[in-house]
């Protein structure tokens, strides 16, 4: 243990602050908001960890990252060792360190949080992962195992697919990822904005996989370009991780006016296609001076903060419950507020009003109040009679959610689905078809990056058994 | 990368490209399309698969260069390549034996119509083809269509070939003639043309299929940008279509949504033209 500090001294240390870009500056560009810790800060924060024997933080992490161990190595300034431990447990630590909801996972379980603030596990995970990316030559090379001669196909290049591919390649199988879009990363690329997750990180992670021999074929839509049946003939096993890419429509009048976007469309234009942020990109986007984003989750925050960066003077979150009920991460809400986003709470959309030329002019809303809790325990919003009002807006973004995209499953009748169209898979990821595994959002519905990765890891282990 | 093996000019600004895309060529059925990007940073452009040769691993695209992105695509010489070709997307055409069928194409829509008309003929239908264009030089594929059509009727707006006027005039004649009245009509072309055809057939109760071309991005049902109202319901043209019952389509809504990015498109066209001119000047 890096024991240059006594327990008392460790307990006296306060939690580190993440340096951030100035809100006025960053709300007009797409640069990463969180700048990352310096070495001294990171080492000091790692020393706040008191190395609990029963490791409660690890239980809070869906993939069981060896948190005390990687923090201990970091506290001792042994970065190669810290990186080795971290990378052994988590295939995409630079991603998770940035986008995991740590406050409800690992950090929620940290004993230091009982009487003060938890260890900043996420910041430190990011620090070590970023260090490893810049210092690849200082890390021990892990040689590739001998080939098993088996081939596995992975459908979808999001976090679940990437994780599974890495694990399977490490086991010596030949792995090919088929991706429908023209680029890798899934939601990491087309959904989560650059200012939270620089796309360069995905490129580095993907190139690590390619260096391990993983083949990635973009522009292949399984169910259209190739069928599941063809893949089963050509490969010894399959892992399906095609995400939850189907927007939920609002089904209110005016939804087809010009200037109304689904969150998926809005974010895809800006993130994947680089509209509005790269002058050489040719995909257009309607930016809007006044933008209303409907919803209260991470996706809504990403949309509204993007709208600000595209130049909106008024960027508004319209949510039917209160701020305390918002599912978005606390950090996201804080950042959005600092960036001048307006929160129009307890407000539900009724209709999108257009002008004579067919463009959005306003979002007609209704005030809500919270009634008694429903079965889910959340207080149910109820409309306040006579409270209708119009919010002027040129762009309305619908970020109320996504569901399972039936493109693939519609062509694979033998694959058992639940009533929402998600693939049914057991704990190991096995589906109703032998040799076909599934995980991530396609199984869970909209979940998190780390849960999708956990599924990828679990399914890869099950596939290894299946092929052994 | 998807190599371009042929690039032929059929009419002003209308090119026929043969592209190496083996997976698409094997999987494709008439009525489906691909999404193409010429290069990194470019928009995703939907294009109907005009024809395919699975043995050669090629698809044929008919492309009308109307804006910056289609211009860039058709300007790629033979031996060059498209960075991305994804597909086949959309539902294949529903092919059935109706008996007498009228296939109507306008502009580049004639090219989109071609594989479909041929599939209908191969299924035993008696196909009358009506194709229209602004003038003679915009009329394409007349000979190719004649190979399997019982009749090819041509209309031009300026009268330089065939009958003067619009395709609807020729269709009107067909419907009026009991010996030639179609049981089913397929219309593919500019939105106003498809709309006019649907209005013409509606009172006669003739089933009318149209192929819609809303603005698309992913083409897989992920973004919802391609939504069109059909029979009062929102449909995603990329996965539910692109072919729909013309009598149920909200054409006005479709036309309007197609204008969403007009100001961007004009700018891009300008920039592209200036860039071309500059190159031409530089090359003497
Ligand atoms: C805007 C937004 C912000 C988010 N923010 C966070 C966050 O901060 N923290 C967090 O933990 N989670 C966040 N999430 C959730 C998280 O991104 C997802 O849970 C996670 O990406 C799911 O991973 P996946 O691998 O299952 O699917 P995806 O990431 O959706 O990847 C699926 C991939 O499969 C491809 N595909 C689809 N169909 C086919 C097919 N037929 N053939 C081939 N390929 C196909 C898709 O193009 C895509 O690339 C966010 C989600 C969104 C939308
Ligand atoms: C399913 C489908 C099949 C198609 N098949 C063919 C075909 O076989 N041959 C052919 O020449 N054209 C076809 N089109 C139309 C073609 O996609 C557009 O002409 C092209 O995208 C215009 O791009 P641009 O940048 O060159 O022109 P721009 O100047 O940018 O746009 C010109 C007009 O094209 C439309 N448009 C713009 N962007 C898109 C987009 N991303 N998706 C769809 N429409 C758009 C708009 O109405 C716009 O006003 C098809 C469209 C669809 C949806
Ligand atoms: S992967 Fe996520 S939950 Fe696990 S330790 Fe890292 S930040 Fe915490
Ligand atoms: S719970 Fe907190 S203090 Fe304890 S080992 Fe985990 S990170 Fe360290
Ligand atoms: S193009 Fe995105 S859903 Fe159809
Ligand atoms: Mg364009």
PDB file of N, CA, C and O in Angstrom, chain A residues 24 77 131 158 198 222 302 305 425:
ATOM      1  N   UNK A  24     -19.076  30.366 -19.895  1.00  0.00           N
ATOM      2  CA  UNK A  24     -19.424  31.309 -20.961  1.00  0.00           C
ATOM      3  C   UNK A  24     -18.714  30.944 -22.258  1.00  0.00           C
ATOM      4  O   UNK A  24     -19.262  31.074 -23.352  1.00  0.00           O
ATOM      5  N   UNK A  77       1.954   6.240  -7.235  1.00  0.00           N
ATOM      6  CA  UNK A  77       2.458   6.789  -8.506  1.00  0.00           C
ATOM      7  C   UNK A  77       3.009   5.711  -9.427  1.00  0.00           C
ATOM      8  O   UNK A  77       3.904   5.962 -10.239  1.00  0.00           O
ATOM      9  N   UNK A 131      -3.890   8.621 -19.162  1.00  0.00           N
ATOM     10  CA  UNK A 131      -2.437   8.458 -19.080  1.00  0.00           C
ATOM     11  C   UNK A 131      -2.009   7.265 -19.946  1.00  0.00           C
ATOM     12  O   UNK A 131      -1.055   7.353 -20.720  1.00  0.00           O
ATOM     13  N   UNK A 158     -21.317  -0.577 -30.792  1.00  0.00           N
ATOM     14  CA  UNK A 158     -21.428   0.262 -29.599  1.00  0.00           C
ATOM     15  C   UNK A 158     -20.602  -0.337 -28.469  1.00  0.00           C
ATOM     16  O   UNK A 158     -19.813  -1.262 -28.688  1.00  0.00           O
ATOM     17  N   UNK A 198     -14.886  13.158 -26.126  1.00  0.00           N
ATOM     18  CA  UNK A 198     -14.234  13.437 -27.414  1.00  0.00           C
ATOM     19  C   UNK A 198     -14.163  12.170 -28.271  1.00  0.00           C
ATOM     20  O   UNK A 198     -13.848  11.094 -27.774  1.00  0.00           O
ATOM     21  N   UNK A 222     -27.331  -5.718 -40.508  1.00  0.00           N
ATOM     22  CA  UNK A 222     -27.744  -7.111 -40.373  1.00  0.00           C
ATOM     23  C   UNK A 222     -29.270  -7.154 -40.342  1.00  0.00           C
ATOM     24  O   UNK A 222     -29.913  -6.403 -39.614  1.00  0.00           O
ATOM     25  N   UNK A 302     -28.037  16.421 -23.251  1.00  0.00           N
ATOM     26  CA  UNK A 302     -27.095  16.482 -24.367  1.00  0.00           C
ATOM     27  C   UNK A 302     -27.653  17.333 -25.499  1.00  0.00           C
ATOM     28  O   UNK A 302     -26.931  18.105 -26.128  1.00  0.00           O
ATOM     29  N   UNK A 305     -27.762  21.179 -24.399  1.00  0.00           N
ATOM     30  CA  UNK A 305     -26.424  21.775 -24.343  1.00  0.00           C
ATOM     31  C   UNK A 305     -25.837  21.894 -25.749  1.00  0.00           C
ATOM     32  O   UNK A 305     -25.082  22.824 -26.045  1.00  0.00           O
ATOM     33  N   UNK A 425     -32.793 -12.533 -23.358  1.00  0.00           N
ATOM     34  CA  UNK A 425     -31.519 -13.225 -23.135  1.00  0.00           C
ATOM     35  C   UNK A 425     -31.390 -13.545 -21.659  1.00  0.00           C
ATOM     36  O   UNK A 425     -31.879 -12.801 -20.811  1.00  0.00           O
TER      37      UNK A 425
END
